[in-house]
């Protein structure tokens, strides 16, 4: 039932809920014949005793209009990058065509495949918006340069910079290479940067212009012009900061209710000495998998929201059906932390699915072994044999031969370091398991099911609980743009409910829940 089918005064729970769900129209809570009722008719409200009211609030009004304008999207919502191409070109294109921003999961993907994916997206989407993930790769700096090269080659207008601990020449090169002066002499930002951060000290470097020393080095190397470097001195490194809370993959597991206000305060503090930082928007990511969580993020002051884990089980995600079914049965507590592949030596961890896989425990065992021993030569014979049998399932020397073949093509400098340091060689071998385990999950290799590395945050379990008993319970019905629609529409509805509650209106529990329904039923 829609609001247009309801009489001027709605008295039943179902009718009141339908009026509130029609977020295009205002809704007045009134006293009618000694009962609490609702109406969308202003003349009826004027004649009745108005208890409270809410104005129109459609999904496209949530968040910061500046985000929508800057990125050319209809809603302040983005599907964040999921590494190894899980956030696939198909997923990014589906989001873009629906008027949302999607970020291609370039991390962990070979440079040639990234280049091909970006070429296809640029060709197929034309002027429609999309982004590419630029992940900090301290162990393999050549990968950062390769991604930036591809972004520049194919005219990618936005990158989602993640896992950065400090600025690197490559993220500065991307940002500055898109700067120019418009006809009015103002700085035009051609390359948008969305920095995903979980620490204030990292946020601050993206709130400020690039350091002069980095800019001078890029000019000297021929990567920037002197004019681009000059303009970069007046522009913050990021247009948007995403507060990455308790998310899947790389995460510091910060509570969003603490992290988001802290980053907003940091932005405002920096803006007192760097006025341009005031325009940087702060969004929210991590733990967002339901309309209630989405509404809560906007209520905290988020300029936009970013989802991740919930998109991994969608039809467009490049993830195996086996893994999608595991994700669709996850509870919010079915997550664990495990050593990451790309920053293994630094002890950086990622959040992964625990149910149905032994990856987390085996990855921790490898990291503990790395910490304890100086190299493969120092491993006790029984430990080495057990690792070869239970984790690698092959001799470690065979694994090393694979590493040589891999890094010869991808980053030969890694092999030079391993030749000089036995511990470095051991790290590369251990990273072989950590790196391939996500690929086994993506491809659904049955013989390696116990070793699947599935990046996952608690939002996945919350989504499953919300979707239970509805059409979204089945992964085959999960489309990434439809999920965006459901979360944003539900957030707008629940925000109106919250406004009425703040005004003292007590509403039945069944009204205060947004149930996902296919678009043709809404």
Coordinates of C-alpha atoms in Angstrom, one line a residue:
X1 CA 0.0 0.0 0.0
X2 CA 1.3 3.5 -0.9
X3 CA 0.5 6.8 0.8
X4 CA -1.7 7.7 -2.2
X5 CA -3.9 4.7 -1.4
X6 CA -4.4 5.7 2.2
X7 CA -7.2 7.9 3.4
X8 CA -6.5 11.4 4.6
X9 CA -6.0 10.1 8.1
X10 CA -4.0 6.9 8.8
X11 CA -4.9 5.2 12.1
X12 CA -3.6 1.6 11.7
X13 CA 0.0 0.7 12.3
X14 CA 0.4 -0.5 8.7
X15 CA -1.0 2.8 7.3
X16 CA 1.1 5.0 9.5
X17 CA 4.2 3.0 8.5
X18 CA 3.2 3.4 4.8
X19 CA 2.9 7.2 5.2
X20 CA 6.3 7.4 6.9
X21 CA 7.8 5.2 4.1
X22 CA 6.7 7.7 1.5
X23 CA 9.7 9.8 2.1
X24 CA 8.9 12.2 -0.7
X25 CA 6.1 13.7 1.4
X26 CA 5.9 15.3 4.9
X27 CA 4.1 13.4 7.6
X28 CA 2.2 14.9 10.6
X29 CA 1.4 12.9 13.7
X30 CA -1.9 14.1 14.9
X31 CA -4.6 13.4 17.5
X32 CA -7.7 12.1 15.6
X33 CA -10.9 11.0 17.4
X34 CA -8.9 10.6 20.6
X35 CA -6.4 8.4 19.0
X36 CA -2.9 9.0 17.6
X37 CA -2.9 9.0 13.9
X38 CA -0.9 10.3 10.9
X39 CA -1.6 12.3 7.8
X40 CA 0.3 13.6 4.8
X41 CA -2.5 16.2 4.2
X42 CA -1.5 19.6 5.5
X43 CA -5.0 20.8 5.7
X44 CA -6.0 17.9 7.8
X45 CA -3.0 18.5 10.0
X46 CA -4.0 22.2 10.4
X47 CA -7.4 21.2 11.7
X48 CA -6.1 18.6 14.1
X49 CA -3.9 18.7 17.1
X50 CA -0.4 18.2 15.7
X51 CA 1.9 16.2 18.1
X52 CA 5.0 16.1 15.8
X53 CA 6.0 16.3 12.2
X54 CA 8.7 15.2 9.8
X55 CA 9.5 16.7 6.5
X56 CA 10.3 14.9 3.2
X57 CA 13.7 13.1 3.4
X58 CA 14.5 11.0 0.4
X59 CA 17.7 8.9 0.1
X60 CA 19.3 11.4 -2.2
X61 CA 19.2 14.0 0.5
X62 CA 21.2 12.1 3.1
X63 CA 24.8 13.2 3.6
X64 CA 26.7 16.0 2.0
X65 CA 25.5 17.4 -1.3
X66 CA 29.1 18.4 -2.0
X67 CA 30.0 14.7 -2.3
X68 CA 27.2 14.1 -4.8
X69 CA 28.3 17.1 -6.9
X70 CA 32.0 16.4 -6.8
X71 CA 31.7 12.8 -7.9
X72 CA 28.7 13.2 -10.1
X73 CA 26.5 10.7 -8.2
X74 CA 22.9 10.8 -7.0
X75 CA 23.5 9.6 -3.5
X76 CA 26.2 10.0 -0.8
X77 CA 27.1 6.3 -1.0
X78 CA 30.0 4.3 -2.3
X79 CA 30.9 0.7 -2.7
X80 CA 34.5 0.5 -1.5
X81 CA 37.3 -1.5 -3.1
X82 CA 37.7 -5.1 -2.2
X83 CA 41.1 -6.4 -3.1
X84 CA 42.1 -9.0 -5.7
X85 CA 39.5 -7.7 -8.0
X86 CA 36.6 -8.9 -5.8
X87 CA 35.2 -5.4 -6.4
X88 CA 35.1 -6.3 -10.1
X89 CA 34.6 -4.2 -13.2
X90 CA 31.1 -5.6 -13.3
X91 CA 30.4 -4.4 -9.7
X92 CA 31.9 -1.0 -10.4
X93 CA 29.9 -0.6 -13.6
X94 CA 26.7 -1.6 -12.0
X95 CA 27.1 1.0 -9.3
X96 CA 28.1 3.7 -11.7
X97 CA 25.1 3.1 -14.0
X98 CA 22.8 3.2 -11.0
X99 CA 24.2 6.6 -10.0
X100 CA 26.5 5.5 -7.2
X101 CA 30.3 5.5 -6.9
X102 CA 32.1 2.2 -7.0
X103 CA 35.9 1.5 -6.5
X104 CA 37.7 -1.2 -8.5
X105 CA 39.6 -3.6 -6.2
X106 CA 43.1 -3.2 -7.8
X107 CA 45.1 -4.3 -4.7
X108 CA 46.8 -7.6 -5.2
X109 CA 45.9 -7.7 -8.9
X110 CA 48.7 -7.8 -11.5
X111 CA 49.5 -4.5 -13.2
X112 CA 48.5 -5.8 -16.6
X113 CA 45.1 -7.0 -15.4
X114 CA 44.5 -3.6 -13.6
X115 CA 45.4 -1.8 -16.8
X116 CA 43.0 -3.9 -18.8
X117 CA 40.2 -3.4 -16.2
X118 CA 40.6 0.3 -16.1
X119 CA 40.7 0.5 -19.9
X120 CA 37.4 -1.4 -20.1
X121 CA 35.7 0.7 -17.4
X122 CA 36.8 4.0 -19.1
X123 CA 35.6 2.7 -22.4
X124 CA 32.3 1.4 -21.2
X125 CA 31.3 4.1 -18.7
X126 CA 32.6 7.1 -20.5
X127 CA 31.9 10.2 -18.3
X128 CA 30.0 8.2 -15.6
X129 CA 31.8 8.1 -12.3
X130 CA 34.0 5.4 -10.9
X131 CA 37.1 5.0 -8.8
X132 CA 40.2 2.8 -8.5
X133 CA 41.8 1.6 -5.3
X134 CA 45.4 2.8 -4.7
X135 CA 46.7 0.7 -1.8
X136 CA 49.9 1.6 0.0
X137 CA 52.4 -1.2 -0.8
X138 CA 55.6 -0.6 1.3
X139 CA 57.0 -4.0 0.4
X140 CA 56.3 -3.5 -3.3
X141 CA 56.5 0.2 -4.2
X142 CA 56.5 -0.7 -7.9
X143 CA 52.9 -1.7 -7.6
X144 CA 51.8 1.8 -6.5
X145 CA 53.6 3.3 -9.5
X146 CA 52.0 0.8 -11.9
X147 CA 48.5 1.6 -10.6
X148 CA 49.0 5.3 -10.8
X149 CA 50.4 4.9 -14.4
X150 CA 47.3 3.0 -15.4
X151 CA 45.0 5.6 -13.8
X152 CA 46.7 8.4 -15.6
X153 CA 46.8 6.5 -18.9
X154 CA 43.0 5.8 -18.8
X155 CA 41.8 9.1 -17.4
X156 CA 40.6 7.7 -14.0
X157 CA 39.3 10.7 -12.2
X158 CA 39.2 9.3 -8.6
X159 CA 41.3 6.9 -6.5
X160 CA 40.4 5.4 -3.1
X161 CA 43.7 5.6 -1.3
X162 CA 43.9 2.9 1.4
X163 CA 46.3 1.5 4.0
X164 CA 48.6 4.5 3.8
X165 CA 50.7 5.2 6.9
X166 CA 52.3 8.3 5.3
X167 CA 52.2 10.0 1.9
X168 CA 54.2 8.4 -0.9
X169 CA 55.5 9.9 -4.1
X170 CA 52.9 8.0 -6.1
X171 CA 49.8 9.2 -4.4
X172 CA 51.2 12.7 -4.5
X173 CA 52.0 12.3 -8.3
X174 CA 48.4 11.2 -9.0
X175 CA 46.9 14.1 -7.1
X176 CA 49.2 16.9 -8.4
X177 CA 49.1 15.6 -12.0
X178 CA 45.4 16.5 -12.2
X179 CA 45.7 20.1 -11.1
X180 CA 45.3 23.1 -13.4
X181 CA 43.9 26.6 -13.4
X182 CA 40.4 27.3 -14.8
X183 CA 39.4 30.4 -16.8
X184 CA 38.8 32.3 -13.6
X185 CA 42.3 31.5 -12.3
X186 CA 41.0 29.1 -9.7
X187 CA 42.6 25.7 -9.0
X188 CA 40.8 22.9 -10.8
X189 CA 41.1 19.5 -9.2
X190 CA 41.0 16.9 -12.0
X191 CA 42.1 13.9 -9.8
X192 CA 39.9 13.2 -6.8
X193 CA 41.4 11.4 -3.8
X194 CA 39.3 9.6 -1.2
X195 CA 41.6 8.7 1.6
X196 CA 40.5 5.8 3.8
X197 CA 42.1 6.2 7.3
X198 CA 41.6 5.0 10.8
X199 CA 44.2 7.2 12.6
X200 CA 44.2 11.0 13.1
X201 CA 47.9 11.4 12.4
X202 CA 47.3 9.8 8.9
X203 CA 44.2 11.9 8.3
X204 CA 46.2 15.0 9.0
X205 CA 48.7 14.4 6.2
X206 CA 45.8 14.0 3.7
X207 CA 44.2 17.2 5.1
X208 CA 47.3 19.2 4.2
X209 CA 49.0 20.0 0.9
X210 CA 51.7 17.6 -0.3
X211 CA 55.1 18.2 1.3
X212 CA 57.5 20.4 -0.7
X213 CA 60.2 17.8 -0.6
X214 CA 58.1 15.2 -2.3
X215 CA 56.9 17.7 -4.9
X216 CA 60.5 18.8 -5.7
X217 CA 61.5 15.1 -6.1
X218 CA 58.7 14.5 -8.5
X219 CA 59.5 17.6 -10.6
X220 CA 63.2 16.6 -10.7
X221 CA 62.2 13.1 -11.9
X222 CA 60.0 14.6 -14.6
X223 CA 56.8 13.2 -13.1
X224 CA 55.3 16.7 -12.5
X225 CA 55.6 20.1 -14.0
X226 CA 56.8 23.0 -11.9
X227 CA 53.3 24.5 -12.3
X228 CA 51.6 21.3 -11.0
X229 CA 53.9 21.3 -8.0
X230 CA 53.2 24.9 -7.3
X231 CA 49.4 24.4 -7.4
X232 CA 49.7 21.3 -5.2
X233 CA 51.1 23.5 -2.4
X234 CA 47.7 25.1 -2.0
X235 CA 45.4 22.0 -2.3
X236 CA 44.8 19.4 0.4
X237 CA 45.9 15.9 -0.6
X238 CA 42.3 14.5 -0.3
X239 CA 38.8 15.7 -1.2
X240 CA 37.3 13.1 1.1
X241 CA 38.4 11.2 4.2
X242 CA 36.7 7.9 4.9
X243 CA 36.8 7.0 8.6
X244 CA 37.5 3.2 8.4
X245 CA 36.2 1.7 11.5
X246 CA 35.7 -2.0 12.2
X247 CA 35.8 -3.2 8.6
X248 CA 36.8 -6.3 6.6
X249 CA 40.3 -6.5 5.3
X250 CA 42.8 -3.9 6.5
X251 CA 41.4 -2.4 9.7
X252 CA 42.4 -1.0 13.1
X253 CA 39.0 -2.0 14.4
X254 CA 38.2 1.5 15.6
X255 CA 34.6 2.1 16.9
X256 CA 32.8 4.3 14.4
X257 CA 31.2 6.3 17.1
X258 CA 34.7 7.4 18.3
X259 CA 36.6 7.5 15.1
X260 CA 34.2 9.6 12.9
X261 CA 33.8 12.5 15.4
X262 CA 37.6 12.4 16.0
X263 CA 38.3 12.8 12.3
X264 CA 35.7 15.6 11.9
X265 CA 37.4 17.4 14.8
X266 CA 40.8 16.9 13.3
X267 CA 39.5 18.3 10.0
X268 CA 38.2 21.4 11.7
X269 CA 41.4 21.8 13.7
X270 CA 43.6 21.6 10.7
X271 CA 41.3 24.1 8.9
X272 CA 42.2 26.8 11.4
X273 CA 45.7 27.0 9.9
X274 CA 45.0 25.4 6.4
X275 CA 41.7 27.0 5.4
X276 CA 41.3 24.7 2.3
X277 CA 41.0 21.7 4.6
X278 CA 37.5 22.9 5.7
X279 CA 36.1 21.7 2.4
X280 CA 37.4 18.1 2.9
X281 CA 34.4 15.8 3.6
X282 CA 34.5 13.1 6.2
X283 CA 32.6 9.8 5.5
X284 CA 32.1 6.6 7.3
X285 CA 33.0 3.0 6.6
X286 CA 33.1 -0.2 8.6
X287 CA 30.2 -1.9 10.2
X288 CA 27.7 -0.5 7.7
X289 CA 25.5 -3.3 6.6
X290 CA 21.9 -2.4 7.6
X291 CA 19.7 0.7 7.2
X292 CA 20.0 1.3 10.9
X293 CA 23.8 1.4 10.7
X294 CA 23.6 3.6 7.6
X295 CA 21.2 6.1 9.4
X296 CA 23.4 6.1 12.5
X297 CA 26.5 7.0 10.4
X298 CA 24.7 10.0 8.8
X299 CA 23.3 11.0 12.3
X300 CA 27.0 11.1 13.5
X301 CA 27.8 13.6 10.8
X302 CA 29.1 11.4 8.0
X303 CA 29.2 13.2 4.6
X304 CA 28.8 9.8 2.9
X305 CA 28.9 6.1 3.7
X306 CA 31.0 3.3 2.2
X307 CA 30.1 -0.3 2.2
X308 CA 32.4 -3.3 1.7
X309 CA 31.7 -6.7 3.2
X310 CA 28.1 -6.7 2.3
X311 CA 29.0 -6.3 -1.4
X312 CA 31.2 -9.3 -1.4
X313 CA 28.3 -11.7 -1.6
X314 CA 26.6 -9.9 -4.5
X315 CA 26.2 -11.3 -7.9
X316 CA 28.6 -8.8 -9.4
X317 CA 31.4 -9.5 -7.0
X318 CA 34.2 -11.7 -8.4
X319 CA 33.9 -14.2 -5.6
X320 CA 33.1 -17.9 -5.9
X321 CA 29.6 -19.2 -5.2
X322 CA 31.0 -21.4 -2.3
X323 CA 32.5 -18.3 -0.6
X324 CA 29.3 -16.3 -1.2
X325 CA 27.3 -19.0 0.6
X326 CA 29.8 -18.9 3.5
X327 CA 29.4 -15.1 3.7
X328 CA 25.6 -15.4 3.5
X329 CA 25.5 -17.6 6.6
X330 CA 28.0 -15.6 8.7
X331 CA 27.0 -14.1 12.0
X332 CA 28.3 -10.7 13.1
X333 CA 30.7 -12.4 15.6
X334 CA 32.2 -14.8 12.9
X335 CA 35.3 -12.7 12.3
X336 CA 38.9 -12.9 13.3
X337 CA 42.2 -11.0 12.8
X338 CA 45.0 -12.5 10.7
X339 CA 48.4 -11.3 9.3
X340 CA 48.1 -9.5 6.0
X341 CA 50.1 -10.5 2.9
X342 CA 51.1 -7.1 1.6
X343 CA 52.4 -5.8 5.0
X344 CA 53.3 -9.1 6.6
X345 CA 56.7 -8.0 7.9
X346 CA 55.2 -5.0 9.6
X347 CA 52.8 -7.1 11.6
X348 CA 49.7 -5.5 10.0
X349 CA 46.5 -7.5 10.2
X350 CA 43.3 -7.9 8.3
X351 CA 39.9 -9.0 9.4
X352 CA 38.6 -12.2 7.9
X353 CA 35.8 -14.7 8.1
X354 CA 36.4 -17.3 10.8
X355 CA 33.5 -19.7 10.1
X356 CA 34.3 -22.5 7.7
X357 CA 38.1 -21.8 7.3
X358 CA 41.3 -22.3 9.2
X359 CA 43.1 -19.5 7.5
X360 CA 43.4 -17.2 10.5
X361 CA 45.0 -19.7 12.8
X362 CA 47.4 -20.9 10.1
X363 CA 48.4 -17.4 9.1
X364 CA 49.1 -16.5 12.8
X365 CA 51.3 -19.6 13.0
X366 CA 53.4 -18.4 10.0
X367 CA 53.8 -14.9 11.5
X368 CA 54.9 -16.4 14.9
X369 CA 57.4 -18.5 13.0
X370 CA 58.7 -15.5 11.1
X371 CA 59.2 -13.6 14.3
X372 CA 61.0 -16.4 16.0
X373 CA 63.4 -17.7 13.4
X374 CA 66.1 -16.0 11.3
X375 CA 65.4 -17.9 8.1
X376 CA 64.4 -21.2 6.6
X377 CA 67.8 -22.6 7.6
X378 CA 66.9 -22.0 11.3
X379 CA 63.6 -23.9 11.3
X380 CA 63.5 -27.1 13.3
X381 CA 63.1 -30.1 11.0
X382 CA 59.8 -31.2 12.5
X383 CA 58.3 -27.6 12.2
X384 CA 59.4 -27.3 8.6
X385 CA 57.9 -30.7 7.8
X386 CA 54.7 -29.9 9.5
X387 CA 54.4 -26.6 7.6
X388 CA 55.0 -28.3 4.3
X389 CA 52.4 -30.9 5.1
X390 CA 49.6 -28.9 6.6
X391 CA 49.9 -25.3 5.3
X392 CA 51.9 -25.3 2.1
X393 CA 51.2 -28.9 1.0
X394 CA 54.5 -28.9 -0.9
X395 CA 58.3 -28.5 -0.2
X396 CA 59.3 -25.0 0.7
X397 CA 61.9 -24.9 -2.0
X398 CA 59.1 -25.5 -4.6
X399 CA 57.3 -22.6 -3.1
X400 CA 60.4 -20.5 -3.4
X401 CA 60.7 -21.3 -7.1
X402 CA 57.1 -20.0 -7.5
X403 CA 58.1 -16.8 -5.7
X404 CA 61.1 -16.3 -8.0
X405 CA 58.8 -16.7 -11.1
X406 CA 56.2 -14.3 -9.6
X407 CA 58.5 -11.5 -8.5
X408 CA 60.7 -11.7 -11.6
X409 CA 57.7 -10.4 -13.5
X410 CA 56.1 -8.2 -10.8
X411 CA 58.9 -6.7 -8.7
X412 CA 62.5 -8.0 -9.1
X413 CA 63.7 -5.8 -6.3
X414 CA 62.0 -8.2 -3.9
X415 CA 64.4 -11.0 -5.0
X416 CA 67.4 -8.9 -4.5
X417 CA 66.4 -8.3 -0.9
X418 CA 65.8 -12.0 -0.4
X419 CA 69.2 -12.9 -1.7
X420 CA 70.8 -10.6 0.9
X421 CA 68.6 -11.5 3.9
X422 CA 67.4 -15.1 4.7
X423 CA 64.6 -13.7 6.9
X424 CA 63.4 -11.7 3.9
X425 CA 63.3 -14.9 1.8
X426 CA 61.3 -16.6 4.5
X427 CA 58.8 -13.8 4.6
X428 CA 58.3 -14.0 0.8
X429 CA 57.6 -17.7 1.1
X430 CA 55.2 -17.2 3.9
X431 CA 53.5 -14.5 1.9
X432 CA 53.0 -17.0 -0.9
X433 CA 50.4 -18.8 1.3
X434 CA 48.8 -15.5 2.5
X435 CA 48.6 -14.2 -1.0
X436 CA 47.2 -17.3 -2.7
X437 CA 44.7 -18.1 0.0
X438 CA 42.4 -15.3 -1.1
X439 CA 42.7 -16.6 -4.7
X440 CA 41.6 -20.0 -3.6
X441 CA 38.5 -18.4 -2.1
X442 CA 37.8 -16.4 -5.2
X443 CA 38.1 -19.4 -7.5
X444 CA 36.3 -21.7 -5.1
X445 CA 39.1 -24.4 -5.1
X446 CA 37.5 -27.2 -3.1
X447 CA 40.7 -28.9 -2.0
X448 CA 41.8 -25.6 -0.4
X449 CA 38.5 -24.7 1.3
X450 CA 40.1 -24.9 4.8
X451 CA 42.6 -22.2 3.7
X452 CA 40.2 -19.7 2.2
X453 CA 41.1 -16.1 3.2
X454 CA 37.8 -14.2 3.1
X455 CA 38.0 -10.6 4.1
X456 CA 34.9 -9.9 6.2
X457 CA 33.8 -7.5 8.9
X458 CA 30.8 -7.7 11.3
X459 CA 28.6 -5.8 8.9
X460 CA 28.2 -9.0 6.9
X461 CA 26.5 -10.8 9.8
X462 CA 24.4 -7.8 10.6
X463 CA 23.2 -7.7 7.0
X464 CA 22.4 -11.4 7.1
X465 CA 20.2 -10.9 10.2
X466 CA 18.4 -8.0 8.6
X467 CA 17.9 -9.8 5.3
X468 CA 16.7 -13.1 6.9
X469 CA 13.3 -14.2 5.7
X470 CA 13.3 -11.7 2.8
X471 CA 14.3 -12.0 -0.9
X472 CA 17.9 -10.7 0.0
X473 CA 18.6 -13.9 2.1
X474 CA 19.7 -15.7 -1.0
X475 CA 23.0 -14.6 -2.5
X476 CA 21.5 -15.1 -6.0
X477 CA 19.2 -12.2 -5.3
X478 CA 21.8 -9.8 -4.0
X479 CA 22.7 -7.1 -6.6
X480 CA 25.1 -4.4 -5.5
X481 CA 23.1 -1.4 -6.7
X482 CA 19.9 -2.9 -5.2
X483 CA 21.6 -3.2 -1.8
X484 CA 22.7 0.4 -2.1
X485 CA 19.0 1.4 -2.8
X486 CA 17.7 -0.7 0.1
X487 CA 20.2 0.6 2.7
X488 CA 19.8 4.3 1.7
X489 CA 16.0 4.1 1.4
X490 CA 15.8 2.3 4.7
X491 CA 18.2 4.9 6.3
X492 CA 15.9 7.8 5.1
X493 CA 12.9 6.0 6.6
X494 CA 14.6 5.2 9.9
X495 CA 15.9 8.8 10.2
X496 CA 12.3 10.0 10.0
X497 CA 11.3 7.5 12.7
X498 CA 14.2 8.8 14.8
X499 CA 13.1 12.4 14.4
X500 CA 9.6 11.6 15.6
X501 CA 11.1 9.7 18.6
X502 CA 13.2 12.7 19.4
X503 CA 10.0 14.7 19.5
X504 CA 8.6 12.3 22.0
X505 CA 6.4 10.2 19.7
X506 CA 6.2 6.6 20.8
X507 CA 5.8 4.3 17.8
X508 CA 5.1 0.5 17.6
X509 CA 8.2 -1.6 17.2
X510 CA 7.0 -3.0 13.8
X511 CA 7.0 0.5 12.4
X512 CA 10.6 1.1 13.5
X513 CA 12.0 -1.6 11.2
X514 CA 12.6 -1.3 7.5
X515 CA 12.0 -4.6 5.7
X516 CA 13.7 -5.0 2.3
X517 CA 11.3 -5.4 -0.6
X518 CA 12.1 -5.8 -4.3
X519 CA 11.8 -2.4 -6.1
X520 CA 8.6 -3.5 -7.9
X521 CA 6.9 -4.1 -4.5
X522 CA 7.9 -0.7 -3.1

